[in-house]
PDB file of C-alpha atoms in Angstrom:
ATOM      1  CA  MET A   1       0.675  -0.735   0.185  1.00  0.00           C
ATOM      2  CA  LYS A   2       2.776   2.420   0.356  1.00  0.00           C
ATOM      3  CA  LYS A   3       4.339   1.634  -2.857  1.00  0.00           C
ATOM      4  CA  LEU A   4       1.217   2.333  -4.741  1.00  0.00           C
ATOM      5  CA  ASN A   5       0.497   5.813  -2.261  1.00  0.00           C
ATOM      6  CA  LEU A   6       4.389   7.070  -3.146  1.00  0.00           C
ATOM      7  CA  PHE A   7       3.207   5.877  -7.093  1.00  0.00           C
ATOM      8  CA  LEU A   8       0.000   7.884  -6.796  1.00  0.00           C
ATOM      9  CA  VAL A   9       2.313  11.434  -4.837  1.00  0.00           C
ATOM     10  CA  LEU A  10       5.088  11.119  -7.791  1.00  0.00           C
ATOM     11  CA  LEU A  11       1.947  10.730 -10.752  1.00  0.00           C
ATOM     12  CA  LEU A  12       0.704  13.849  -9.196  1.00  0.00           C
ATOM     13  CA  SER A  13       4.114  15.466  -8.794  1.00  0.00           C
ATOM     14  CA  ALA A  14       4.565  15.002 -11.501  1.00  0.00           C
ATOM     15  CA  SER A  15       2.128  15.792 -13.538  1.00  0.00           C
ATOM     16  CA  LEU A  16       2.691  19.512 -11.580  1.00  0.00           C
ATOM     17  CA  VAL A  17       6.098  19.921 -13.101  1.00  0.00           C
ATOM     18  CA  PHE A  18       5.266  19.400 -16.575  1.00  0.00           C
ATOM     19  CA  THR A  19       1.789  21.450 -16.261  1.00  0.00           C
ATOM     20  CA  GLY A  20       2.532  24.076 -14.107  1.00  0.00           C
ATOM     21  CA  CYS A  21       5.861  24.716 -15.777  1.00  0.00           C
ATOM     22  CA  ASP A  22       5.042  25.043 -19.500  1.00  0.00           C
ATOM     23  CA  SER A  23       5.655  28.350 -19.093  1.00  0.00           C
ATOM     24  CA  LEU A  24       9.066  28.777 -17.969  1.00  0.00           C
ATOM     25  CA  ASN A  25      12.237  28.841 -19.960  1.00  0.00           C
ATOM     26  CA  ASN A  26      15.302  25.807 -19.115  1.00  0.00           C
ATOM     27  CA  THR A  27      16.837  27.952 -16.074  1.00  0.00           C
ATOM     28  CA  ALA A  28      13.938  28.814 -14.136  1.00  0.00           C
ATOM     29  CA  LYS A  29      13.384  24.358 -15.627  1.00  0.00           C
ATOM     30  CA  GLY A  30      16.392  23.733 -13.553  1.00  0.00           C
ATOM     31  CA  SER A  31      16.828  25.837 -10.481  1.00  0.00           C
ATOM     32  CA  ILE A  32      12.819  24.245  -9.565  1.00  0.00           C
ATOM     33  CA  ILE A  33      14.714  21.274 -10.943  1.00  0.00           C
ATOM     34  CA  GLY A  34      17.161  21.619  -8.261  1.00  0.00           C
ATOM     35  CA  THR A  35      15.745  22.200  -5.568  1.00  0.00           C
ATOM     36  CA  GLY A  36      14.857  19.105  -2.859  1.00  0.00           C
ATOM     37  CA  ALA A  37      11.714  17.535  -3.474  1.00  0.00           C
ATOM     38  CA  GLY A  38      11.962  18.428  -7.288  1.00  0.00           C
ATOM     39  CA  ALA A  39      15.154  16.708  -7.702  1.00  0.00           C
ATOM     40  CA  ALA A  40      13.111  13.631  -6.751  1.00  0.00           C
ATOM     41  CA  VAL A  41      10.487  14.224  -8.596  1.00  0.00           C
ATOM     42  CA  GLY A  42      12.915  14.912 -11.752  1.00  0.00           C
ATOM     43  CA  ALA A  43      14.891  11.571 -11.124  1.00  0.00           C
ATOM     44  CA  GLY A  44      11.560   9.659 -11.110  1.00  0.00           C
ATOM     45  CA  ILE A  45      10.382  11.214 -14.250  1.00  0.00           C
ATOM     46  CA  GLY A  46      14.187  10.356 -16.028  1.00  0.00           C
ATOM     47  CA  GLY A  47      13.506   7.071 -15.262  1.00  0.00           C
ATOM     48  CA  LEU A  48      10.021   7.163 -17.736  1.00  0.00           C
ATOM     49  CA  ILE A  49      11.715   9.324 -19.845  1.00  0.00           C
ATOM     50  CA  GLY A  50      11.780   6.841 -23.703  1.00  0.00           C
ATOM     51  CA  LYS A  51       8.800   4.261 -23.054  1.00  0.00           C
ATOM     52  CA  ASP A  52       6.620   6.719 -25.438  1.00  0.00           C
ATOM     53  CA  GLY A  53       8.000   5.590 -27.979  1.00  0.00           C
ATOM     54  CA  LYS A  54       9.133   9.144 -29.099  1.00  0.00           C
ATOM     55  CA  SER A  55      12.152  10.208 -26.571  1.00  0.00           C
ATOM     56  CA  ALA A  56      14.929   8.140 -25.633  1.00  0.00           C
ATOM     57  CA  ALA A  57      16.703   8.351 -21.551  1.00  0.00           C
ATOM     58  CA  VAL A  58      19.749   9.855 -21.353  1.00  0.00           C
ATOM     59  CA  GLY A  59      22.665  10.650 -19.521  1.00  0.00           C
ATOM     60  CA  ALA A  60      24.300   8.431 -16.225  1.00  0.00           C
ATOM     61  CA  ALA A  61      22.831   8.532 -13.042  1.00  0.00           C
ATOM     62  CA  ILE A  62      25.562  11.317 -11.168  1.00  0.00           C
ATOM     63  CA  GLY A  63      24.083   9.738  -7.869  1.00  0.00           C
ATOM     64  CA  GLY A  64      22.537  12.966  -5.563  1.00  0.00           C
ATOM     65  CA  VAL A  65      21.155  15.788  -6.195  1.00  0.00           C
ATOM     66  CA  VAL A  66      22.042  19.034  -8.167  1.00  0.00           C
ATOM     67  CA  GLY A  67      21.727  22.158  -6.390  1.00  0.00           C
ATOM     68  CA  ALA A  68      18.890  24.915  -7.910  1.00  0.00           C
ATOM     69  CA  THR A  69      22.030  27.001  -8.463  1.00  0.00           C
ATOM     70  CA  ALA A  70      23.507  24.222 -10.826  1.00  0.00           C
ATOM     71  CA  GLY A  71      20.618  23.347 -11.762  1.00  0.00           C
ATOM     72  CA  ALA A  72      20.134  27.055 -13.301  1.00  0.00           C
ATOM     73  CA  ILE A  73      23.915  27.320 -14.660  1.00  0.00           C
ATOM     74  CA  ILE A  74      22.673  24.062 -16.370  1.00  0.00           C
ATOM     75  CA  GLY A  75      19.226  25.207 -17.555  1.00  0.00           C
ATOM     76  CA  LYS A  76      21.114  28.700 -18.992  1.00  0.00           C
ATOM     77  CA  LYS A  77      23.482  26.465 -20.742  1.00  0.00           C
ATOM     78  CA  MET A  78      20.676  24.074 -22.107  1.00  0.00           C
ATOM     79  CA  ASP A  79      18.430  26.584 -23.036  1.00  0.00           C
ATOM     80  CA  LYS A  80      21.294  29.043 -24.822  1.00  0.00           C
ATOM     81  CA  ALA A  81      22.059  25.561 -27.228  1.00  0.00           C
ATOM     82  CA  ALA A  82      18.508  24.937 -27.841  1.00  0.00           C
ATOM     83  CA  ALA A  83      18.280  28.855 -29.408  1.00  0.00           C
ATOM     84  CA  GLU A  84      21.311  28.406 -31.432  1.00  0.00           C
ATOM     85  CA  ALA A  85      20.414  24.720 -32.630  1.00  0.00           C
ATOM     86  CA  ALA A  86      17.547  25.571 -33.940  1.00  0.00           C
ATOM     87  CA  ALA A  87      18.599  27.946 -35.945  1.00  0.00           C
ATOM     88  CA  VAL A  88      19.756  25.896 -37.890  1.00  0.00           C
ATOM     89  CA  GLU A  89      18.124  24.998 -40.988  1.00  0.00           C
ATOM     90  CA  ASN A  90      15.348  21.299 -41.046  1.00  0.00           C
ATOM     91  CA  ALA A  91      16.174  21.245 -37.432  1.00  0.00           C
ATOM     92  CA  LYS A  92      13.502  20.610 -35.332  1.00  0.00           C
ATOM     93  CA  VAL A  93      14.258  21.388 -31.854  1.00  0.00           C
ATOM     94  CA  GLU A  94      12.439  19.940 -27.974  1.00  0.00           C
ATOM     95  CA  THR A  95      14.153  20.944 -24.440  1.00  0.00           C
ATOM     96  CA  ILE A  96      13.374  17.128 -22.326  1.00  0.00           C
ATOM     97  CA  GLU A  97      15.034  15.440 -18.658  1.00  0.00           C
ATOM     98  CA  ASP A  98      17.825  14.323 -18.559  1.00  0.00           C
ATOM     99  CA  VAL A  99      18.251  10.530 -15.717  1.00  0.00           C
ATOM    100  CA  ASN A 100      19.273  13.065 -12.888  1.00  0.00           C
ATOM    101  CA  GLY A 101      15.592  15.373 -13.890  1.00  0.00           C
ATOM    102  CA  LEU A 102      18.561  18.321 -15.864  1.00  0.00           C
ATOM    103  CA  LYS A 103      17.495  19.519 -19.057  1.00  0.00           C
ATOM    104  CA  ALA A 104      18.285  18.501 -22.443  1.00  0.00           C
ATOM    105  CA  VAL A 105      17.879  19.232 -25.577  1.00  0.00           C
ATOM    106  CA  LYS A 106      16.411  16.951 -28.215  1.00  0.00           C
ATOM    107  CA  VAL A 107      16.928  17.619 -32.306  1.00  0.00           C
ATOM    108  CA  THR A 108      15.454  15.627 -34.702  1.00  0.00           C
ATOM    109  CA  PHE A 109      16.612  15.534 -38.372  1.00  0.00           C
ATOM    110  CA  GLU A 110      14.262  13.833 -40.887  1.00  0.00           C
ATOM    111  CA  SER A 111      15.770  11.084 -42.529  1.00  0.00           C
ATOM    112  CA  GLY A 112      13.899  12.355 -45.465  1.00  0.00           C
ATOM    113  CA  ILE A 113      15.805  15.332 -45.870  1.00  0.00           C
ATOM    114  CA  LEU A 114      19.452  13.855 -45.466  1.00  0.00           C
ATOM    115  CA  PHE A 115      19.150  11.081 -47.220  1.00  0.00           C
ATOM    116  CA  ASP A 116      17.882   9.409 -50.000  1.00  0.00           C
ATOM    117  CA  PHE A 117      15.666   6.175 -49.403  1.00  0.00           C
ATOM    118  CA  ASN A 118      17.323   3.576 -48.285  1.00  0.00           C
ATOM    119  CA  LYS A 119      21.292   4.678 -48.458  1.00  0.00           C
ATOM    120  CA  THR A 120      23.096   6.094 -45.955  1.00  0.00           C
ATOM    121  CA  ALA A 121      25.303   8.876 -47.375  1.00  0.00           C
ATOM    122  CA  LEU A 122      24.736  12.534 -47.053  1.00  0.00           C
ATOM    123  CA  LYS A 123      22.921  14.898 -49.164  1.00  0.00           C
ATOM    124  CA  THR A 124      24.625  17.334 -49.298  1.00  0.00           C
ATOM    125  CA  ASP A 125      22.494  19.530 -48.421  1.00  0.00           C
ATOM    126  CA  ALA A 126      22.635  18.121 -45.199  1.00  0.00           C
ATOM    127  CA  LYS A 127      25.673  18.394 -44.681  1.00  0.00           C
ATOM    128  CA  ALA A 128      25.520  22.525 -44.560  1.00  0.00           C
ATOM    129  CA  ALA A 129      22.847  22.223 -42.210  1.00  0.00           C
ATOM    130  CA  LEU A 130      24.533  19.543 -39.705  1.00  0.00           C
ATOM    131  CA  THR A 131      27.819  21.721 -39.978  1.00  0.00           C
ATOM    132  CA  LYS A 132      26.293  24.619 -38.739  1.00  0.00           C
ATOM    133  CA  PHE A 133      24.800  22.270 -35.310  1.00  0.00           C
ATOM    134  CA  ALA A 134      28.212  20.907 -35.499  1.00  0.00           C
ATOM    135  CA  LYS A 135      29.216  24.307 -34.008  1.00  0.00           C
ATOM    136  CA  VAL A 136      26.788  24.193 -31.050  1.00  0.00           C
ATOM    137  CA  LEU A 137      28.466  20.967 -29.726  1.00  0.00           C
ATOM    138  CA  VAL A 138      31.488  22.836 -31.193  1.00  0.00           C
ATOM    139  CA  GLU A 139      30.779  26.109 -28.381  1.00  0.00           C
ATOM    140  CA  ASN A 140      29.715  23.703 -25.414  1.00  0.00           C
ATOM    141  CA  PRO A 141      32.357  20.541 -25.433  1.00  0.00           C
ATOM    142  CA  THR A 142      30.961  19.437 -22.444  1.00  0.00           C
ATOM    143  CA  MET A 143      27.921  18.412 -23.244  1.00  0.00           C
ATOM    144  CA  ASP A 144      27.910  14.275 -24.054  1.00  0.00           C
ATOM    145  CA  ILE A 145      26.266  13.510 -27.246  1.00  0.00           C
ATOM    146  CA  ALA A 146      23.513  10.870 -28.069  1.00  0.00           C
ATOM    147  CA  VAL A 147      22.334  10.101 -31.479  1.00  0.00           C
ATOM    148  CA  TYR A 148      20.038   7.404 -32.771  1.00  0.00           C
ATOM    149  CA  GLY A 149      18.415   6.555 -36.349  1.00  0.00           C
ATOM    150  CA  HIS A 150      15.092   5.340 -37.010  1.00  0.00           C
ATOM    151  CA  THR A 151      12.777   3.877 -39.468  1.00  0.00           C
ATOM    152  CA  ASP A 152       9.599   3.081 -40.442  1.00  0.00           C
ATOM    153  CA  ASN A 153       8.478  -0.282 -40.797  1.00  0.00           C
ATOM    154  CA  VAL A 154       8.756  -0.951 -44.347  1.00  0.00           C
ATOM    155  CA  GLY A 155      11.048  -4.012 -45.038  1.00  0.00           C
ATOM    156  CA  THR A 156      12.459  -5.957 -42.588  1.00  0.00           C
ATOM    157  CA  LEU A 157      13.670  -5.510 -38.722  1.00  0.00           C
ATOM    158  CA  ALA A 158      17.022  -6.315 -40.135  1.00  0.00           C
ATOM    159  CA  ALA A 159      17.385  -3.890 -43.050  1.00  0.00           C
ATOM    160  CA  ASN A 160      15.838  -0.929 -40.698  1.00  0.00           C
ATOM    161  CA  GLN A 161      17.833  -2.171 -37.931  1.00  0.00           C
ATOM    162  CA  LYS A 162      20.872  -2.169 -40.881  1.00  0.00           C
ATOM    163  CA  VAL A 163      20.324   1.894 -42.408  1.00  0.00           C
ATOM    164  CA  SER A 164      19.015   2.927 -38.969  1.00  0.00           C
ATOM    165  CA  LEU A 165      22.273   2.157 -37.237  1.00  0.00           C
ATOM    166  CA  GLY A 166      24.390   2.352 -40.295  1.00  0.00           C
ATOM    167  CA  ARG A 167      22.799   6.222 -40.898  1.00  0.00           C
ATOM    168  CA  ALA A 168      22.992   8.175 -36.565  1.00  0.00           C
ATOM    169  CA  ASN A 169      26.381   6.383 -37.574  1.00  0.00           C
ATOM    170  CA  THR A 170      27.420   8.936 -40.619  1.00  0.00           C
ATOM    171  CA  VAL A 171      25.483  11.861 -38.712  1.00  0.00           C
ATOM    172  CA  ALA A 172      28.158  11.141 -36.004  1.00  0.00           C
ATOM    173  CA  ASP A 173      31.260  11.096 -37.717  1.00  0.00           C
ATOM    174  CA  TYR A 174      30.128  13.786 -39.779  1.00  0.00           C
ATOM    175  CA  LEU A 175      30.127  16.450 -36.695  1.00  0.00           C
ATOM    176  CA  VAL A 176      33.502  14.747 -35.168  1.00  0.00           C
ATOM    177  CA  ALA A 177      34.634  15.258 -38.269  1.00  0.00           C
ATOM    178  CA  GLN A 178      33.089  19.309 -38.550  1.00  0.00           C
ATOM    179  CA  GLY A 179      35.581  19.283 -35.305  1.00  0.00           C
ATOM    180  CA  ALA A 180      32.685  17.846 -32.279  1.00  0.00           C
ATOM    181  CA  THR A 181      34.579  15.698 -29.947  1.00  0.00           C
ATOM    182  CA  ARG A 182      34.875  11.757 -30.590  1.00  0.00           C
ATOM    183  CA  THR A 183      34.490  11.714 -26.769  1.00  0.00           C
ATOM    184  CA  GLN A 184      31.205  13.607 -26.769  1.00  0.00           C
ATOM    185  CA  MET A 185      29.549  10.901 -28.749  1.00  0.00           C
ATOM    186  CA  LYS A 186      28.377   8.872 -25.736  1.00  0.00           C
ATOM    187  CA  VAL A 187      25.656   6.679 -27.676  1.00  0.00           C
ATOM    188  CA  VAL A 188      25.682   6.075 -31.619  1.00  0.00           C
ATOM    189  CA  GLU A 189      22.252   3.356 -32.019  1.00  0.00           C
ATOM    190  CA  GLY A 190      20.046   2.252 -34.424  1.00  0.00           C
ATOM    191  CA  ARG A 191      16.510   1.910 -33.841  1.00  0.00           C
ATOM    192  CA  ASP A 192      15.103   0.853 -36.439  1.00  0.00           C
ATOM    193  CA  TYR A 193      11.041   1.300 -35.605  1.00  0.00           C
ATOM    194  CA  SER A 194      10.622   0.385 -32.461  1.00  0.00           C
ATOM    195  CA  MET A 195      10.117   3.560 -31.155  1.00  0.00           C
ATOM    196  CA  PRO A 196       7.877   5.094 -33.932  1.00  0.00           C
ATOM    197  CA  VAL A 197       6.861   8.992 -33.437  1.00  0.00           C
ATOM    198  CA  ALA A 198       3.381   8.223 -35.863  1.00  0.00           C
ATOM    199  CA  THR A 199       1.550   5.623 -37.479  1.00  0.00           C
ATOM    200  CA  ASN A 200       3.360   4.053 -39.848  1.00  0.00           C
ATOM    201  CA  GLU A 201       0.089   3.564 -41.415  1.00  0.00           C
ATOM    202  CA  THR A 202       0.183   6.154 -43.647  1.00  0.00           C
ATOM    203  CA  ALA A 203       3.202   8.303 -45.833  1.00  0.00           C
ATOM    204  CA  GLU A 204       3.633  11.056 -43.982  1.00  0.00           C
ATOM    205  CA  GLY A 205       3.699   8.926 -40.752  1.00  0.00           C
ATOM    206  CA  ARG A 206       6.405   6.586 -42.037  1.00  0.00           C
ATOM    207  CA  ALA A 207       8.248  10.396 -42.865  1.00  0.00           C
ATOM    208  CA  GLN A 208       8.188  10.959 -39.328  1.00  0.00           C
ATOM    209  CA  ASN A 209       9.747   7.906 -38.287  1.00  0.00           C
ATOM    210  CA  ARG A 210      12.689   7.856 -40.597  1.00  0.00           C
ATOM    211  CA  ARG A 211      14.404  10.922 -38.453  1.00  0.00           C
ATOM    212  CA  VAL A 212      18.164  11.170 -37.468  1.00  0.00           C
ATOM    213  CA  GLU A 213      17.678  12.408 -32.886  1.00  0.00           C
ATOM    214  CA  VAL A 214      20.755  14.359 -31.319  1.00  0.00           C
ATOM    215  CA  TYR A 215      20.804  14.488 -27.788  1.00  0.00           C
ATOM    216  CA  MET A 216      22.477  17.246 -26.243  1.00  0.00           C
ATOM    217  CA  TYR A 217      22.669  16.838 -22.758  1.00  0.00           C
ATOM    218  CA  ALA A 218      24.641  17.989 -19.343  1.00  0.00           C
ATOM    219  CA  SER A 219      28.588  15.676 -18.562  1.00  0.00           C
ATOM    220  CA  GLU A 220      28.964  14.844 -15.199  1.00  0.00           C
ATOM    221  CA  LYS A 221      32.389  17.349 -15.967  1.00  0.00           C
ATOM    222  CA  MET A 222      29.574  19.866 -16.765  1.00  0.00           C
ATOM    223  CA  ILE A 223      28.037  18.905 -13.776  1.00  0.00           C
ATOM    224  CA  GLN A 224      30.734  19.815 -11.364  1.00  0.00           C
ATOM    225  CA  ASP A 225      31.610  22.342 -13.251  1.00  0.00           C
ATOM    226  CA  ALA A 226      28.176  24.223 -12.459  1.00  0.00           C
ATOM    227  CA  GLN A 227      28.502  22.976  -8.962  1.00  0.00           C
ATOM    228  CA  LYS A 228      31.816  24.838  -8.754  1.00  0.00           C
ATOM    229  CA  GLU A 229      30.641  27.702  -9.874  1.00  0.00           C
ATOM    230  CA  ALA A 230      26.989  27.728  -7.485  1.00  0.00           C
ATOM    231  CA  SER A 231      29.981  27.605  -4.408  1.00  0.00           C
ATOM    232  CA  ASN A 232      31.281  30.695  -5.306  1.00  0.00           C
TER     233      ASN A 232
END
């Protein structure tokens, strides 16, 4: 019974966080998540990210609470990175939470923009966009990066897995070639068609499912730097 009550409390708290913070920017949200109960709720929410088929759980749990000021510092940096990424052509930018309850940035590129059908070689226009996006990563060397390739459900699972992984590797390799560090690339995976964001029953839905997602989130060093800055 106690476990059930705790679950209901966390569920209600999570609902309040999401509905009550929509109008806040990342700096303000970071401050809220960084406070006692907010951090605990954030940690619970972090475990749910990725189970809706729309986002991947990103970040390595640091095993401690990030203070309000440190959370705000990280949130401000994520605000800036999100704004810069949003200026890149064809980049769809969203803010999410990592597993530590801190602000993170999710950037989605539709595969139809990056690649020809069933191919893993970048189009010329795609290279121009990714070159601009790489500059955002270069300016934020303490942000960790995760790259995921996704497909629709046309064809076999094996074929889609090969294509999704190939595209994720292509994007990661190109970003590194443009200045991002290889050590930033913590995850590069192909997710085939296991995490659709739209129905595969329509051409429009399948187009949305064919995508590459790049996540920018706070590394352990970025968190440590923020905590040091907050203590000064």
